[in-house]
Short mmCIF file of C-alpha atoms and ligand atoms in Angstrom, two decimals:
data_model
loop_
_atom_site.label_atom_id
_atom_site.label_comp_id
_atom_site.label_asym_id
_atom_site.label_seq_id
_atom_site.Cartn_x
_atom_site.Cartn_y
_atom_site.Cartn_z
CA MET A 274 -63.21 -21.43 -5.50
CA ALA A 275 -64.73 -24.91 -5.34
CA CYS A 276 -61.86 -26.26 -7.38
CA LYS A 277 -59.31 -24.75 -5.04
CA LYS A 278 -61.04 -26.27 -2.07
CA THR A 279 -60.80 -29.76 -3.62
CA ASN A 280 -57.08 -29.29 -4.27
CA ASN A 281 -56.53 -28.24 -0.72
CA ASN A 282 -58.43 -31.25 0.53
CA GLN A 283 -56.36 -33.53 -1.69
CA ASP A 284 -53.15 -31.89 -0.51
CA ASN A 285 -54.17 -32.35 3.10
CA GLU A 286 -55.05 -35.98 2.41
CA LYS A 287 -51.65 -36.60 0.82
CA SER A 288 -49.75 -34.88 3.55
CA LYS A 289 -51.70 -36.88 6.16
CA LEU A 290 -50.81 -40.07 4.27
CA LYS A 291 -47.15 -39.08 4.21
CA LYS A 292 -47.15 -38.62 8.00
CA GLU A 293 -48.85 -41.98 8.42
CA TYR A 294 -46.27 -43.78 6.25
CA ILE A 295 -43.41 -42.21 8.13
CA ASN A 296 -44.95 -43.07 11.51
CA ASN A 297 -45.52 -46.66 10.44
CA SER A 298 -41.95 -46.89 9.21
CA LYS A 299 -40.71 -45.65 12.58
CA LYS A 300 -42.98 -48.16 14.31
CA TYR A 301 -42.29 -51.29 12.22
CA VAL A 302 -38.88 -50.88 10.59
CA ALA A 303 -35.52 -51.32 12.31
CA ASN A 304 -34.03 -47.97 13.15
CA THR A 305 -30.88 -48.33 11.01
CA TYR A 306 -31.11 -45.23 8.78
CA ALA A 307 -31.12 -41.49 9.48
CA ARG A 308 -33.88 -41.06 6.91
CA PHE A 309 -35.02 -37.83 5.31
CA ASP A 310 -38.73 -36.88 5.35
CA LEU A 311 -39.34 -38.00 1.77
CA VAL A 312 -41.80 -40.62 0.55
CA LEU A 313 -40.88 -41.36 -3.05
CA GLU A 314 -43.31 -42.84 -5.50
CA SER A 315 -42.10 -42.79 -9.10
CA GLY A 316 -39.30 -41.69 -11.39
CA LYS A 317 -38.43 -40.78 -14.96
CA ASN A 318 -34.77 -40.68 -15.99
CA ALA A 319 -33.20 -38.46 -13.28
CA THR A 320 -36.44 -36.95 -11.98
CA LEU A 321 -38.20 -38.40 -8.95
CA LYS A 322 -41.71 -37.71 -7.71
CA ASP A 323 -42.90 -37.97 -4.11
CA ILE A 324 -46.39 -38.99 -3.01
CA GLU A 325 -47.46 -35.36 -2.92
CA GLY A 326 -46.54 -35.00 -6.61
CA LYS A 327 -43.50 -32.82 -5.95
CA GLU A 328 -40.56 -33.35 -8.36
CA TYR A 329 -36.89 -33.67 -7.50
CA ILE A 330 -33.74 -34.06 -9.55
CA ASP A 331 -32.04 -37.19 -8.26
CA LEU A 332 -28.35 -36.64 -7.53
CA GLY A 333 -27.87 -39.91 -5.66
CA SER A 334 -29.43 -42.69 -7.82
CA GLY A 335 -30.19 -44.81 -4.76
CA ILE A 336 -26.46 -44.56 -3.91
CA GLY A 337 -25.04 -45.09 -7.38
CA VAL A 338 -27.49 -47.84 -8.27
CA ASN A 339 -29.90 -46.43 -10.87
CA SER A 340 -27.09 -45.94 -13.36
CA ILE A 341 -29.37 -45.61 -16.40
CA GLY A 342 -32.08 -43.66 -14.57
CA TYR A 343 -35.69 -44.51 -13.87
CA GLY A 344 -38.08 -46.02 -16.39
CA ASN A 345 -35.58 -46.91 -19.14
CA LYS A 346 -37.80 -48.61 -21.74
CA ASN A 347 -35.35 -51.29 -22.90
CA TRP A 348 -34.48 -52.16 -19.33
CA ILE A 349 -38.15 -52.51 -18.38
CA ASN A 350 -38.92 -54.65 -21.44
CA THR A 351 -35.98 -56.99 -20.97
CA VAL A 352 -36.63 -57.40 -17.25
CA THR A 353 -40.40 -57.96 -17.59
CA ASN A 354 -39.92 -60.42 -20.46
CA GLN A 355 -37.49 -62.36 -18.30
CA ILE A 356 -39.94 -62.37 -15.37
CA LYS A 357 -42.57 -63.84 -17.67
CA THR A 358 -40.19 -66.47 -19.04
CA LEU A 359 -38.23 -67.74 -16.00
CA GLN A 360 -37.90 -65.74 -12.80
CA HIS A 361 -35.35 -67.88 -11.02
CA THR A 362 -33.36 -71.04 -11.38
CA SER A 363 -30.65 -72.58 -9.25
CA ASN A 364 -27.01 -72.03 -10.06
CA LEU A 365 -26.83 -75.84 -10.28
CA TYR A 366 -28.15 -75.46 -13.85
CA TYR A 367 -27.30 -73.24 -16.81
CA ASN A 368 -29.34 -70.44 -18.34
CA LYS A 369 -28.59 -68.26 -21.34
CA PRO A 370 -28.87 -64.70 -19.92
CA TYR A 371 -26.45 -65.60 -17.10
CA ILE A 372 -23.84 -66.89 -19.54
CA ASP A 373 -24.39 -63.90 -21.86
CA LEU A 374 -23.76 -61.52 -18.96
CA ALA A 375 -20.59 -63.30 -17.84
CA LYS A 376 -19.25 -63.29 -21.40
CA LYS A 377 -20.13 -59.63 -21.93
CA LEU A 378 -18.59 -58.50 -18.63
CA CYS A 379 -15.39 -60.41 -19.37
CA SER A 380 -15.23 -59.03 -22.88
CA ILE A 381 -15.70 -55.39 -21.74
CA THR A 382 -13.24 -55.64 -18.85
CA LYS A 383 -10.79 -58.21 -20.30
CA TYR A 384 -11.11 -60.34 -17.19
CA ASP A 385 -10.97 -64.13 -17.32
CA LYS A 386 -13.91 -65.22 -15.17
CA VAL A 387 -16.63 -63.81 -12.94
CA PHE A 388 -18.37 -64.93 -9.76
CA PHE A 389 -21.87 -63.46 -9.28
CA CYS A 390 -23.60 -62.53 -6.02
CA ASN A 391 -26.16 -59.99 -4.79
CA SER A 392 -24.37 -56.99 -3.31
CA GLY A 393 -21.15 -55.09 -2.86
CA ALA A 394 -20.36 -56.64 0.50
CA GLU A 395 -20.85 -60.10 -0.98
CA ALA A 396 -18.59 -59.33 -3.92
CA ASN A 397 -15.88 -58.26 -1.46
CA GLU A 398 -16.49 -61.36 0.68
CA ALA A 399 -15.91 -63.45 -2.44
CA ALA A 400 -12.70 -61.54 -3.16
CA ILE A 401 -11.45 -62.07 0.41
CA LYS A 402 -12.15 -65.81 0.17
CA CYS A 403 -10.58 -66.07 -3.27
CA ALA A 404 -7.38 -64.29 -2.16
CA ARG A 405 -7.02 -66.42 0.94
CA LYS A 406 -7.53 -69.65 -0.96
CA TYR A 407 -5.13 -68.57 -3.70
CA SER A 408 -2.47 -68.09 -1.05
CA PHE A 409 -3.41 -71.28 0.78
CA ASN A 410 -3.10 -73.34 -2.40
CA LYS A 411 0.34 -71.95 -3.13
CA TYR A 412 1.92 -71.32 0.25
CA ALA A 413 0.34 -73.36 3.05
CA GLN A 414 2.81 -76.09 3.82
CA ASN A 415 2.95 -78.64 6.62
CA GLY A 416 -0.46 -77.50 7.81
CA GLU A 417 0.94 -74.04 8.44
CA TYR A 418 -1.19 -71.26 7.14
CA LYS A 419 -0.03 -67.76 7.91
CA ARG A 420 0.07 -65.96 4.57
CA ASN A 421 -3.54 -64.87 4.84
CA LYS A 422 -3.54 -61.19 5.83
CA ILE A 423 -5.38 -58.67 3.74
CA VAL A 424 -4.16 -55.09 3.82
CA THR A 425 -6.79 -52.41 3.32
CA LEU A 426 -6.58 -48.65 3.69
CA LYS A 427 -7.52 -46.31 6.49
CA ASN A 428 -10.73 -44.40 5.74
CA SER A 429 -11.92 -47.19 3.42
CA PHE A 430 -15.37 -48.72 3.18
CA HIS A 431 -15.96 -52.29 2.01
CA GLY A 432 -19.40 -53.24 3.35
CA ARG A 433 -21.46 -54.20 6.39
CA THR A 434 -21.06 -57.95 6.81
CA MET A 435 -18.76 -59.16 9.59
CA ALA A 436 -15.87 -59.79 7.18
CA THR A 437 -16.29 -56.55 5.27
CA ILE A 438 -16.63 -54.31 8.34
CA SER A 439 -13.53 -56.05 9.64
CA ALA A 440 -11.90 -55.05 6.33
CA THR A 441 -13.18 -51.48 6.55
CA GLY A 442 -10.43 -49.18 7.82
CA GLN A 443 -12.50 -46.87 10.02
CA GLU A 444 -12.59 -47.10 13.81
CA VAL A 445 -16.27 -46.08 13.98
CA PHE A 446 -17.23 -49.40 12.38
CA HIS A 447 -15.20 -51.45 14.85
CA ASN A 448 -17.51 -51.21 17.84
CA PHE A 449 -20.17 -53.33 19.58
CA PHE A 450 -20.01 -56.38 17.34
CA PHE A 451 -16.94 -58.12 18.78
CA PRO A 452 -15.17 -60.28 17.91
CA PHE A 453 -14.28 -59.01 14.46
CA LEU A 454 -12.59 -61.14 11.83
CA GLU A 455 -8.83 -61.54 12.13
CA GLY A 456 -6.34 -61.04 9.37
CA PHE A 457 -6.83 -57.43 8.28
CA SER A 458 -4.45 -54.54 8.73
CA PHE A 459 -4.91 -50.95 7.74
CA ALA A 460 -2.34 -48.89 5.88
CA GLU A 461 -2.39 -45.15 5.47
CA ALA A 462 -3.68 -44.24 2.01
CA ASN A 463 -1.00 -42.81 -0.30
CA ASN A 464 1.76 -43.81 2.15
CA TYR A 465 3.88 -46.33 0.23
CA ASP A 466 6.25 -47.22 3.08
CA ASP A 467 3.41 -47.86 5.53
CA THR A 468 1.59 -50.00 2.96
CA ILE A 469 4.70 -52.09 2.20
CA GLU A 470 5.41 -52.56 5.92
CA LYS A 471 1.90 -53.97 6.39
CA LEU A 472 2.20 -56.12 3.23
CA GLN A 473 5.43 -57.67 4.52
CA ASP A 474 3.54 -59.14 7.47
CA ASN A 475 2.15 -62.26 5.76
CA ALA A 476 -0.17 -60.51 3.32
CA CYS A 477 -1.93 -62.47 0.59
CA ALA A 478 -3.71 -59.43 -0.84
CA VAL A 479 -4.25 -55.70 -0.73
CA MET A 480 -7.75 -54.32 -1.23
CA MET A 481 -8.57 -50.69 -1.97
CA GLU A 482 -11.09 -48.29 -3.47
CA LEU A 483 -9.37 -46.07 -6.05
CA ILE A 484 -11.73 -43.28 -5.02
CA GLN A 485 -12.71 -43.66 -1.37
CA GLY A 486 -16.46 -43.15 -1.63
CA GLU A 487 -18.07 -43.30 1.80
CA GLY A 488 -14.79 -41.91 3.17
CA GLY A 489 -15.45 -38.56 1.46
CA VAL A 490 -14.94 -39.05 -2.31
CA ILE A 491 -11.15 -39.02 -2.12
CA PRO A 492 -9.19 -40.29 -5.15
CA LEU A 493 -5.90 -42.07 -4.41
CA ASP A 494 -2.59 -40.88 -5.91
CA LYS A 495 -1.94 -42.69 -9.15
CA GLU A 496 1.79 -42.98 -8.51
CA TYR A 497 1.18 -44.61 -5.10
CA VAL A 498 -1.31 -47.12 -6.52
CA LEU A 499 1.01 -48.14 -9.37
CA LYS A 500 4.00 -48.53 -7.05
CA VAL A 501 2.01 -50.77 -4.70
CA LYS A 502 0.80 -52.75 -7.70
CA GLU A 503 4.40 -53.27 -8.81
CA TYR A 504 5.40 -54.49 -5.33
CA CYS A 505 2.43 -56.85 -5.24
CA GLU A 506 3.26 -58.32 -8.62
CA LYS A 507 6.84 -58.99 -7.57
CA ASN A 508 5.74 -60.68 -4.36
CA ASP A 509 2.71 -62.59 -5.64
CA ILE A 510 0.30 -60.58 -3.49
CA LEU A 511 -3.11 -60.19 -5.11
CA PHE A 512 -4.30 -56.64 -5.85
CA ILE A 513 -8.05 -56.31 -5.26
CA VAL A 514 -9.85 -53.15 -6.31
CA ASP A 515 -13.27 -52.49 -4.79
CA GLU A 516 -15.18 -50.82 -7.64
CA VAL A 517 -18.57 -51.37 -6.06
CA GLN A 518 -19.17 -47.61 -6.28
CA THR A 519 -16.70 -46.49 -8.98
CA GLY A 520 -17.44 -49.25 -11.50
CA VAL A 521 -19.79 -49.61 -14.46
CA GLY A 522 -19.16 -46.22 -16.07
CA ARG A 523 -19.52 -44.07 -12.97
CA THR A 524 -16.18 -42.31 -13.56
CA GLY A 525 -16.46 -41.92 -17.33
CA LYS A 526 -14.59 -45.20 -17.97
CA PHE A 527 -16.15 -48.61 -17.50
CA LEU A 528 -13.70 -49.30 -14.66
CA CYS A 529 -12.01 -46.61 -12.60
CA SER A 530 -8.75 -48.61 -12.81
CA GLU A 531 -8.58 -47.56 -16.49
CA HIS A 532 -7.92 -43.99 -15.30
CA PHE A 533 -5.03 -45.33 -13.23
CA GLY A 534 -3.70 -47.40 -16.13
CA PHE A 535 -3.56 -50.89 -14.66
CA LYS A 536 -5.58 -54.06 -14.31
CA PRO A 537 -6.01 -55.44 -10.79
CA ASP A 538 -6.01 -59.22 -10.18
CA ILE A 539 -9.54 -58.92 -8.82
CA THR A 540 -12.18 -56.22 -9.29
CA THR A 541 -15.50 -56.17 -7.45
CA LEU A 542 -18.66 -54.55 -8.81
CA ALA A 543 -22.22 -54.09 -7.58
CA LYS A 544 -24.15 -50.84 -7.15
CA GLY A 545 -24.68 -49.62 -10.73
CA LEU A 546 -24.46 -53.03 -12.41
CA GLY A 547 -28.13 -54.06 -12.26
CA GLY A 548 -29.66 -50.65 -12.96
CA GLY A 549 -31.75 -51.00 -9.78
CA LEU A 550 -31.76 -54.77 -9.29
CA PRO A 551 -29.43 -56.39 -6.75
CA ILE A 552 -26.38 -57.98 -8.32
CA GLY A 553 -22.71 -58.11 -7.37
CA ALA A 554 -19.76 -59.49 -9.30
CA MET A 555 -16.17 -60.47 -8.60
CA LEU A 556 -14.00 -60.33 -11.71
CA MET A 557 -10.89 -62.51 -11.65
CA ASP A 558 -7.76 -62.36 -13.76
CA LYS A 559 -5.98 -65.50 -15.03
CA LYS A 560 -3.84 -65.82 -11.94
CA CYS A 561 -6.78 -66.56 -9.67
CA SER A 562 -9.70 -67.40 -11.96
CA ASP A 563 -9.56 -71.12 -11.20
CA VAL A 564 -9.07 -70.87 -7.44
CA PHE A 565 -12.71 -71.62 -6.64
CA VAL A 566 -13.96 -75.16 -7.23
CA PRO A 567 -17.42 -76.62 -6.51
CA GLY A 568 -18.23 -76.27 -2.82
CA ASP A 569 -15.89 -73.32 -2.15
CA HIS A 570 -18.42 -70.55 -2.61
CA ALA A 571 -22.01 -70.07 -3.75
CA SER A 572 -25.08 -67.87 -3.66
CA THR A 573 -28.69 -69.02 -3.98
CA PHE A 574 -29.87 -65.85 -5.71
CA GLY A 575 -26.50 -64.80 -7.21
CA ALA A 576 -27.25 -63.41 -10.69
CA ASN A 577 -30.78 -64.68 -10.87
CA PRO A 578 -32.12 -64.42 -14.48
CA VAL A 579 -34.21 -61.31 -13.73
CA VAL A 580 -31.38 -59.24 -12.26
CA VAL A 581 -29.14 -60.53 -15.05
CA ALA A 582 -31.62 -59.19 -17.61
CA GLY A 583 -31.35 -55.77 -15.92
CA ALA A 584 -27.56 -55.91 -15.92
CA LEU A 585 -27.44 -56.87 -19.61
CA GLU A 586 -29.46 -53.76 -20.47
CA VAL A 587 -27.16 -51.60 -18.34
CA LEU A 588 -24.15 -52.94 -20.23
CA ASN A 589 -25.92 -52.29 -23.54
CA SER A 590 -26.55 -48.68 -22.50
CA ILE A 591 -23.05 -47.86 -21.29
CA ASP A 592 -21.33 -47.17 -24.59
CA LYS A 593 -18.59 -44.76 -25.62
CA ASP A 594 -21.03 -41.90 -26.16
CA LEU A 595 -22.53 -42.21 -22.70
CA LEU A 596 -19.07 -42.37 -21.10
CA LYS A 597 -18.09 -39.20 -22.97
CA GLU A 598 -21.22 -37.48 -21.69
CA VAL A 599 -20.32 -38.52 -18.13
CA SER A 600 -16.94 -36.78 -18.41
CA LYS A 601 -18.46 -33.71 -20.05
CA LYS A 602 -21.12 -33.38 -17.35
CA SER A 603 -18.49 -33.84 -14.66
CA LYS A 604 -16.52 -30.88 -16.05
CA TYR A 605 -19.66 -28.75 -16.17
CA ILE A 606 -20.54 -29.49 -12.52
CA LYS A 607 -16.98 -28.83 -11.34
CA SER A 608 -16.71 -25.53 -13.22
CA GLN A 609 -20.04 -24.25 -11.91
CA LEU A 610 -19.51 -25.27 -8.28
CA MET A 611 -15.90 -24.11 -8.02
CA LYS A 612 -17.16 -20.54 -8.57
CA LEU A 613 -18.91 -20.57 -5.20
CA ASP A 614 -17.29 -19.01 -2.13
CA ASN A 615 -18.62 -21.72 0.18
CA VAL A 616 -17.10 -24.52 -1.92
CA VAL A 617 -13.44 -25.25 -1.15
CA SER A 618 -12.99 -28.30 -3.40
CA VAL A 619 -14.76 -30.59 -5.83
CA ASP A 620 -13.07 -34.00 -5.80
CA GLY A 621 -13.79 -37.21 -7.67
CA ILE A 622 -13.91 -38.39 -11.26
CA GLY A 623 -16.83 -38.45 -13.68
CA LEU A 624 -20.22 -38.44 -11.99
CA MET A 625 -18.84 -39.41 -8.59
CA LEU A 626 -18.11 -36.05 -7.01
CA GLY A 627 -17.58 -34.75 -3.47
CA ILE A 628 -18.08 -31.08 -2.71
CA GLY A 629 -15.84 -29.82 0.10
CA LEU A 630 -17.50 -27.13 2.20
CA LYS A 631 -16.13 -24.05 3.87
CA GLU A 632 -15.59 -24.57 7.61
CA GLY A 633 -18.70 -24.22 9.71
CA LEU A 634 -21.07 -25.47 7.02
CA ASN A 635 -23.01 -28.65 7.66
CA ALA A 636 -23.51 -31.05 4.73
CA ARG A 637 -26.72 -32.59 6.06
CA GLU A 638 -28.33 -29.16 6.50
CA ILE A 639 -27.41 -28.23 2.93
CA VAL A 640 -28.91 -31.49 1.66
CA GLU A 641 -32.15 -30.71 3.56
CA LYS A 642 -32.21 -27.30 1.89
CA CYS A 643 -31.63 -28.82 -1.57
CA ILE A 644 -34.45 -31.30 -1.02
CA SER A 645 -36.86 -28.51 -0.11
CA LYS A 646 -35.94 -26.84 -3.40
CA GLY A 647 -36.20 -29.97 -5.56
CA ALA A 648 -32.82 -31.75 -5.75
CA ILE A 649 -31.59 -34.75 -3.76
CA PRO A 650 -27.81 -34.96 -3.26
CA LEU A 651 -26.05 -37.33 -0.83
CA THR A 652 -23.43 -36.70 1.80
CA ALA A 653 -20.07 -38.40 2.42
CA LYS A 654 -18.51 -37.37 5.75
CA ASN A 655 -19.06 -33.58 5.76
CA LYS A 656 -19.07 -33.30 1.97
CA ILE A 657 -21.98 -33.07 -0.42
CA ARG A 658 -21.74 -36.17 -2.63
CA LEU A 659 -23.14 -36.40 -6.15
CA LEU A 660 -23.88 -39.74 -7.84
CA PRO A 661 -26.61 -38.87 -10.36
CA PRO A 662 -27.88 -41.35 -12.93
CA LEU A 663 -25.27 -41.49 -15.73
CA THR A 664 -28.08 -40.66 -18.14
CA ILE A 665 -29.07 -37.39 -16.44
CA SER A 666 -30.14 -34.96 -19.19
CA ASP A 667 -28.58 -31.52 -19.69
CA LYS A 668 -31.84 -29.94 -18.63
CA GLU A 669 -32.09 -32.00 -15.44
CA LEU A 670 -28.46 -31.31 -14.63
CA GLU A 671 -28.77 -27.54 -15.19
CA LYS A 672 -31.75 -27.43 -12.86
CA ALA A 673 -29.93 -29.48 -10.22
CA VAL A 674 -26.79 -27.34 -10.44
CA SER A 675 -28.79 -24.15 -10.09
CA ILE A 676 -30.45 -25.55 -6.94
CA LEU A 677 -27.05 -26.60 -5.59
CA CYS A 678 -25.65 -23.14 -6.29
CA GLU A 679 -28.59 -21.51 -4.56
CA CYS A 680 -28.24 -23.72 -1.47
CA LEU A 681 -24.46 -23.49 -1.33
CA GLY A 682 -24.14 -19.82 -2.24
C1 PLP B 790 -21.59 -49.49 -1.14
C2 PLP B 790 -20.24 -50.07 -1.08
C3 PLP B 790 -20.02 -51.36 -0.60
C4 PLP B 790 -21.13 -52.21 -0.01
O1 PLP B 790 -22.10 -52.53 -0.95
P1 PLP B 790 -23.49 -53.20 -0.47
O2 PLP B 790 -24.19 -53.51 -1.77
O3 PLP B 790 -24.20 -52.17 0.36
O4 PLP B 790 -23.16 -54.39 0.31
C5 PLP B 790 -18.73 -51.87 -0.64
N1 PLP B 790 -17.72 -51.14 -1.13
C6 PLP B 790 -17.89 -49.89 -1.59
C7 PLP B 790 -16.72 -49.14 -2.14
C8 PLP B 790 -19.15 -49.30 -1.58
O5 PLP B 790 -19.30 -48.05 -2.01
#
């Protein structure tokens, strides 16, 4: 009896603390997120714990970030050793981990050179600048500079900076913050004629996600992508693929473009690359790898030695076996969820999946239900979105799928 009383007291204490944290967050933090009532404290592989000690299977990985889960021993060792050795140095000097990472990324992806930054939006900013300068160098004559448009797709998402929301092809993002950046036009995804029409109006590049993530986990048609690529090649228009969400093994290949069977001129990466530390990268093919010269672009923190250490461990972990597991687990999830009456579709590739719901169902409400039962999925539009750590174990996945089935059933 006494013991039980103590537990109850502790529980009450914890739940009081939780309320206090949430109230303080509401009081002191900008109101930019529709947060869930969850105060997370620790994690192990794909299992998270909140401050009350309750466990959850993580089906979001901090939005595709914790690619190799929580508490990976090699990752922790490499990162902490680096912190002890040299936590930061300017990009005006060289350091070994940075060069190792660049070399490794280029060798895995067969790209020529990489520019490092801190986030997905920054990687796309770099790509936009690189494409415009590429075109400027080749085509701006007599001070005339018109060939600078970048065509993106409707329903896309490329980030939250002024340039990348201007590039994002969704009306909801184009409010309040006027004036937006000029030089973007939006083509209908999978509509070749519309895309070509937009490209013919002074385009220097096209930029697309091969699976529209925030837009609802919608893969593009392969035939469409390859036809646009062919047109771009013929007309010296750069093809930029935003793999901020799809990259680094998320789809069961290192790059999603491998599924589509082509190599874009520029690929951007971020989310999963650092395993939880902020790093972005723009990979450039031969055609544009020497466009930037000193002074054109820079980042104070870009690929700081500590985040680089994290990224090196992520690249060490993402081997053939892990990629195979990603595809296997994807098939398992799809087969289990497609059995449910309330599920109309499961789209996506690998461990980037979007669950289409029967009309009338609300994705956010289903996520709330899942959280109360011990699994944390994401939403994308009115779909349930899954982006679990790539290392999620069979046991963790089975538990998560059974919770999903219960909440969706
Ligand atoms: C998340 C995301 C971004 C933005 O990344 P940040 O790191 O939040 O700036 C850009 N493009 C795509 C496809 C994304 O999913």
